[in-house]
């Protein structure tokens, strides 16, 4: 039967082919049937017949019209549905092979155009590049490659209007919204100085959304088009094979070559095997016979593992100059020959290093693309800028130029320049990719792919020439010593010479790191690394921090250098190892027999650079709180202030640095002191932090929105990865401007609701739902043992407490009562579960009882669009408006939740108690059971209060800002906060008039007022000469326009004489100069800072000072804002 | 000699219930309490070592007071205390207690089992288990009972 079935099937396919190939039958076949037959033929034709049959059918115009690959203008892109039903990947590759071979001439022409264009673009010959694209348009029509290249060129030429017009015309001409979205992504990536940001925030987030929705093919196509291969670990290009059908023939060709390159590096990358690897290799080999493209031939060689580097004569000359240390000639030769070099990008590293050796920057305006890249590389080699900023700029270029073959070379240059920022795998993959594109890459770059184990120094390009500069000779000497296993002392000595000789410290650090890694001398490297980073943080990229921290973790240590290295690792590599920093920090403190860092700092007279990093950067509250020595948060804050003040006194940090942080800490203390009243509200969503956290995304989306096309119905076809009978794509997702507005709302909604630190779900979950609500409501029942527990069998246990209490009851009577309690417990737990379900968030239309409903409605989208359409719209405005929308909903939900608890829940709970009492009454058979009944009645009343308490949780907690305060409160807050952060100071004698309670200080000015008083109090102790025991008093009086506060302190005789000897006049003059901004940080004394703060309170407010009878008085004048005309 | 047990738990209600249950076991124990990461660490640094330490997994840094915030919330404060103990070569048994089913920290999510396995690996022989507290069920009591009796060398079936 099976055989007969198979024969029947083959016959059927054969019959379909016979119909398709017969012009007479085809001429009368309806379109639907014709297309269905094609789909069946593509899916089911036997392997041995498919290529020839398909080739034959392609001779028919009607057949060819069923494939997108022949489209040559935007309007026709993706006009035809895909063939996907039961089409295997192997079959699709065969289909592409026949299609591409049939267009071999075109592809040969395309390869030539592409090569010429890329070169012209790279060398900034924009007019030439423009005419090459015109030529492309005339001969090949439009393709995604053409559109992206045109966009990139226009954008690079800097003609904003022309660029914008071109973008608009492309989008307007597109008939398919998926194509429109591809154009949109191309635009946002090409026409932006921040392409890497847009890649992360727009493209990668879309890819994640596609993946989450199961649209792997669409996700894969976006990756293929926009994501640089070796920067992001991607391993699923093959998923895009089917979907490539949407593109014109040149794009299919180009992206299949990229898939071929992914096969070249697959072995290095690892992961699941590529199912159709052999098929793609055969495809490339066969296509290479028809298409004349050096890049394809190179790829075929790479697939066959036979690629080698071949340096041109000009290249050899460059390398030679470099190796001889003739850097002027390197630079000169590079710019003279860059037009004739097969791959000028291969020399980015050596030319950049040449500039760095000479302490010069490229300024060749003839080739801005190359100059721009070189500038960043020079900064990396010279460590003349934070490496992450140069790195980010290079990555932005890599992303922007992703469509160009040479983008891979830039990636390789980046990895070579920062060997410890990237892994061996990055280098190998990138080296393999570069080799599969061009033979011209430097021997060093090629070696990462060709040779797994480099000898010492090879990685950093050490050579054996004779006429080389001194430091290169030393480098060579070091390598010879290391490779011949010479004495360590000799080697170390040479390293010391190298450090003195080399103009590039990076070179020394990397070579020494390599030496230490190879010879297991990591302890020595930890010291060098810590000392170097303490002097210049930017050196972090020169050291193998990952290896160093692994070494530190595996060995017991306790040196300050280890802590410094771990600190920089958590700062620049990953925060995942915070725990190691905390533990080594704790060890360090306890090993020195102190309990607090300030005790250590107190012993220090001259700070070593690593000690400065330790106290300034490591001894922060979030690290120090791992020690168990602090009594409270304010004790911890006071410790930090003590450290900062001590560092400032030692001159180790600037006063500005110290003042800024101290003020921030004092501000937190003031806030706590002013808002410490019990606040029952538990809903605090930190929307300000959310806005900051997602600013990049919203900024990217605002740009995207501005560039997007308003396509009316705002829907676009996406590619259905499921199958239906017709094999036609049919999924619709929203797109265009509405979709971007929706994306912004959805993204911020997710953050508002689910951010793990700042979002609503955290409040509802950790503060309310997870036990807190149930605990509160159950507490009184549990206290009186009125709730039965659920046993391991899932059944309610017997209430033994009340049974023991009512031992006199007959067992059957007790059983009935116990059953009543069990039933009550069951219903009570059910009711708690129902109430907890109310406290959940609902994001879709599912039928639930959840109260916190956040569905995005069209009115929301239109409101955000209205804002986005405004010319001055920016990310902050959009985020604020969206947050306002959510707060509006949230306030309504909180009210609903309170009402539900106060009415529905309370009534249902009360009903449970009524039923319990009634049921017990029935089953108790006249036994009084007074204790039990009273316990139930009492609990029934008390629990109502708990419900009210729980309902009050559902209010928005006050913003962490200060409200209006009386002047008396302001003074008291200041004194309290002062004592919180100045533990050892004696008490202050306070005498305030009662009418200070009637003077209101508005919320916004409370903080500067408090900080002014704190500064003056601090000044009393700091400058009196009497230290912590200084007698200090504070008094006040009301004035017609406000109030005056006098803060007095006794003075030691010498301090008094110093003031009388001219210092007082100096201070008075300085204060009289008034509240210039510089006073805030550079005034030097607490008096100046206080004066500045009071000036912030109101225009007429300020501080003046007097000194007599060995007493110093600071007079605060407060003028109410209302009194200022 | 009485077995020494330390309970580190910030929720007053939960702490009360656990203490009430421990007292109901009628075993010879000396129970100490702490309400935060810091007070838990301090309790461990003072006096004789504990035989058993009951650690709430998530803790505030400092004890909560009416007039002062409790400092940074530590999603894995209990685990941090445990690491301190292990590093000091403590032989105390550690039982972790939580009301959560899943956990989040620094942008990463962890299931109950993830954390259970991680703590088991980190604590080695000191690991006495991780139990999910639910006031309406008895299962946490059974688990606690077993751990306590084992810690004080009593037959768990008694």
XYZ file of C-alpha atoms in Angstrom, chain A residues 722-1054:
333
model
C 3.030 29.206 10.415
C 1.560 27.571 7.397
C -1.854 27.648 5.936
C -3.400 25.906 2.997
C -2.504 28.548 0.512
C 1.025 28.980 1.804
C 0.353 32.695 1.864
C 1.598 34.978 4.615
C -1.268 36.355 6.592
C -0.180 37.693 9.932
C -0.656 41.370 10.582
C 1.096 43.382 13.202
C 0.744 47.057 13.747
C 3.332 49.354 12.228
C 4.120 52.932 11.232
C 3.676 55.905 13.513
C 0.920 54.352 15.587
C 3.089 51.330 16.130
C 6.009 53.432 17.345
C 3.723 55.328 19.718
C 2.371 51.976 20.905
C 5.895 50.657 21.335
C 6.858 53.592 23.506
C 3.739 53.175 25.624
C 4.191 49.404 25.912
C 7.858 49.670 26.768
C 7.308 52.274 29.472
C 4.252 50.420 30.692
C 6.341 47.290 31.180
C 8.881 49.325 33.116
C 6.218 51.130 35.156
C 4.575 47.855 36.022
C 7.395 45.339 36.144
C 10.710 47.049 36.767
C 12.229 44.938 39.498
C 13.409 47.936 41.501
C 11.020 50.728 40.695
C 7.820 49.165 39.324
C 4.290 48.589 40.576
C 4.523 44.787 40.597
C 7.357 44.990 43.101
C 5.157 47.045 45.432
C 2.226 44.708 45.028
C 4.350 41.608 45.299
C 7.038 42.241 47.894
C 5.167 44.789 49.982
C 1.641 43.437 49.905
C 0.783 40.177 48.222
C 3.597 37.893 49.236
C 2.468 37.113 52.722
C 1.989 40.636 54.000
C -1.718 40.888 53.270
C -2.429 37.314 54.293
C -0.253 37.730 57.378
C -2.045 40.864 58.489
C -5.557 39.578 57.926
C -4.771 36.155 59.383
C -2.865 37.472 62.384
C -5.803 37.879 64.748
C -7.370 34.586 63.707
C -4.053 32.858 64.297
C -3.606 34.656 67.582
C -6.891 33.207 68.797
C -6.305 29.867 67.067
C -9.434 30.241 64.998
C -7.879 29.138 61.761
C -7.128 25.523 60.998
C -3.999 24.711 59.064
C -3.626 22.669 55.910
C -1.738 19.447 56.472
C 0.709 17.708 54.167
C -2.192 15.775 52.628
C -3.807 19.045 51.579
C -6.669 18.572 54.023
C -7.500 20.879 56.869
C -6.147 19.679 60.207
C -8.173 19.501 63.347
C -8.093 22.504 65.675
C -6.318 20.923 68.628
C -6.036 24.086 70.697
C -9.778 24.620 70.944
C -10.315 20.881 71.313
C -8.012 20.873 74.322
C -9.840 23.852 75.683
C -13.201 22.096 75.254
C -12.227 18.648 76.377
C -15.578 18.110 78.026
C -17.368 18.102 74.661
C -18.518 14.826 73.209
C -16.319 13.809 70.328
C -19.149 13.920 67.791
C -20.158 17.415 68.911
C -16.547 18.593 68.701
C -16.167 16.986 65.281
C -19.092 19.060 64.030
C -17.636 22.246 65.503
C -14.220 21.393 64.120
C -15.773 20.890 60.708
C -17.305 24.347 60.979
C -13.858 25.775 61.735
C -12.313 23.827 58.886
C -14.926 25.122 56.487
C -14.433 28.634 57.778
C -10.638 28.283 57.325
C -11.107 26.995 53.796
C -13.420 29.833 52.836
C -11.210 32.355 54.591
C -8.126 31.196 52.654
C -10.160 31.259 49.457
C -11.225 34.816 50.180
C -7.609 35.834 50.829
C -6.642 34.241 47.515
C -9.447 36.111 45.753
C -8.342 39.398 47.306
C -4.734 38.699 46.371
C -5.861 38.050 42.815
C -7.434 41.537 42.805
C -3.994 42.897 43.670
C -2.470 41.574 40.465
C -1.779 43.389 37.240
C -3.803 42.677 34.133
C -2.375 43.530 30.732
C -4.731 41.825 28.335
C -8.379 41.073 27.883
C -8.319 37.844 29.847
C -11.253 37.266 32.158
C -9.831 37.825 35.602
C -10.823 39.730 38.694
C -7.609 41.709 38.687
C -8.026 45.356 39.577
C -4.813 46.786 38.145
C -5.801 46.793 34.509
C -3.416 48.363 32.033
C -4.737 47.977 28.512
C -3.452 50.409 25.924
C -6.310 52.095 24.131
C -6.354 53.995 20.872
C -6.968 57.238 22.777
C -3.649 56.676 24.611
C -1.854 56.163 21.325
C -3.397 59.268 19.804
C -2.489 61.328 22.862
C 1.142 60.246 22.645
C 1.175 60.796 18.887
C -0.077 64.318 19.397
C 2.891 64.960 21.635
C 5.329 63.224 19.293
C 4.116 65.385 16.417
C 5.103 68.557 18.224
C 8.330 70.058 16.914
C 9.934 70.468 20.338
C 9.028 66.982 21.511
C 11.818 65.087 23.264
C 12.243 61.851 25.186
C 11.684 63.476 28.577
C 8.384 65.045 27.542
C 7.117 61.824 26.036
C 8.147 59.741 29.046
C 6.545 62.181 31.462
C 3.314 62.212 29.502
C 3.191 58.423 29.333
C 3.942 58.151 33.061
C 1.105 60.590 33.733
C -1.217 58.296 31.773
C -0.195 55.329 33.912
C -0.476 57.278 37.146
C -3.970 58.343 36.182
C -4.951 54.691 35.724
C -3.082 53.655 38.840
C -4.818 56.222 41.036
C -8.159 54.917 39.759
C -7.113 51.325 40.459
C -5.904 52.199 43.944
C -9.266 53.786 44.708
C -11.019 50.717 43.306
C -8.789 48.454 45.388
C -9.508 50.367 48.580
C -13.209 50.228 47.836
C -13.061 46.518 47.135
C -11.311 45.828 50.419
C -13.362 48.242 52.479
C -16.681 47.059 51.120
C -16.645 43.798 49.187
C -13.883 42.059 51.096
C -15.008 43.313 54.478
C -18.625 42.267 53.779
C -17.631 38.840 52.565
C -15.333 38.369 55.530
C -18.047 39.469 57.878
C -20.351 37.018 56.150
C -17.891 34.221 56.877
C -17.904 35.067 60.571
C -21.717 35.201 60.580
C -21.907 31.802 58.931
C -19.342 30.364 61.324
C -21.254 31.604 64.344
C -24.559 30.379 62.928
C -23.191 26.969 62.009
C -21.513 26.472 65.374
C -24.726 27.533 67.009
C -26.527 24.762 65.176
C -24.039 21.989 65.914
C -23.073 22.826 69.490
C -26.282 21.259 70.856
C -26.896 23.920 73.454
C -23.376 23.871 74.901
C -22.543 27.529 75.741
C -18.982 27.559 74.245
C -18.649 31.083 75.589
C -14.874 31.361 75.125
C -14.940 30.200 71.533
C -17.918 32.385 70.649
C -16.351 35.430 72.298
C -13.079 34.807 70.489
C -14.926 34.708 67.176
C -16.951 37.834 67.959
C -13.911 39.761 69.121
C -11.859 38.749 66.111
C -14.729 39.647 63.808
C -14.639 43.242 65.047
C -10.870 43.588 65.270
C -10.237 42.191 61.839
C -12.260 45.041 60.358
C -9.535 47.419 61.542
C -6.953 45.264 59.831
C -8.919 45.410 56.612
C -8.954 49.204 56.877
C -5.195 49.161 57.488
C -4.622 46.956 54.463
C -6.860 49.165 52.322
C -4.740 52.176 53.262
C -1.697 50.434 51.851
C -3.254 51.077 48.464
C -2.385 54.705 48.295
C 0.367 56.414 46.437
C 3.230 56.963 48.845
C 4.385 60.564 49.000
C 7.093 61.651 46.626
C 10.482 61.673 48.264
C 10.456 65.442 48.465
C 9.888 67.682 51.390
C 6.571 69.305 52.112
C 6.014 72.669 53.784
C 7.400 72.880 57.323
C 7.224 75.336 60.167
C 10.426 77.218 60.910
C 10.598 75.390 64.235
C 10.530 72.051 62.364
C 13.192 73.245 59.962
C 15.551 74.031 62.841
C 14.763 70.769 64.615
C 15.267 68.742 61.431
C 18.611 70.462 60.905
C 19.783 69.758 64.455
C 18.617 66.150 64.260
C 20.266 65.585 60.890
C 23.438 67.309 62.109
C 23.692 64.960 65.056
C 22.928 61.961 62.858
C 25.976 62.602 60.741
C 28.216 64.103 63.437
C 28.103 61.486 66.110
C 30.654 62.824 68.567
C 29.563 66.445 68.823
C 28.219 67.811 72.112
C 24.585 68.823 72.419
C 23.349 72.207 71.237
C 21.564 74.637 73.516
C 18.384 75.556 71.599
C 16.059 78.410 72.457
C 13.379 79.095 69.865
C 10.419 81.450 70.238
C 6.969 79.873 70.069
C 6.022 81.950 67.041
C 8.518 79.976 64.943
C 5.695 77.441 64.779
C 3.626 79.955 62.860
C 6.225 80.733 60.205
C 5.878 78.394 57.244
C 8.825 77.496 55.065
C 7.644 76.252 51.698
C 8.645 72.693 50.756
C 11.011 73.572 47.934
C 13.166 75.760 50.201
C 13.220 73.507 53.264
C 16.269 71.574 52.135
C 18.573 74.563 51.453
C 17.438 76.135 54.713
C 18.247 72.964 56.651
C 21.578 72.529 54.901
C 22.479 76.154 55.697
C 21.881 75.544 59.418
C 23.816 72.259 59.286
C 26.766 74.012 57.655
C 26.781 76.692 60.314
C 26.599 74.138 63.112
C 29.429 72.220 61.508
C 31.427 75.428 61.271
C 31.005 75.993 65.034
C 32.816 72.780 65.894
C 35.247 72.793 63.015
C 36.642 76.311 63.441
C 36.312 77.020 67.193
C 39.549 75.334 68.175
C 37.629 73.531 70.897
C 36.608 70.503 68.843
C 33.646 68.310 69.659
C 33.142 69.888 73.099
C 32.570 73.423 71.758
C 29.634 75.069 73.550
C 27.082 75.907 70.838
C 23.751 77.660 71.178
C 20.982 78.420 68.732
C 18.333 81.065 69.280
C 15.882 82.922 67.113
C 13.460 85.792 66.810
C 10.717 86.814 64.451
C 11.311 89.877 62.253
C 8.818 91.937 60.233
C 9.762 90.113 57.033
C 10.624 86.726 58.409
C 13.013 85.632 61.099
C 16.551 85.727 62.393
C 18.443 82.746 63.763
C 21.670 83.182 65.697
C 24.108 80.332 66.031
C 26.830 81.041 68.580
C 29.926 79.168 69.563
C 32.711 79.747 72.028
C 36.231 80.221 70.636
C 39.658 79.251 71.811
C 41.703 82.376 72.512
C 44.058 81.963 69.557
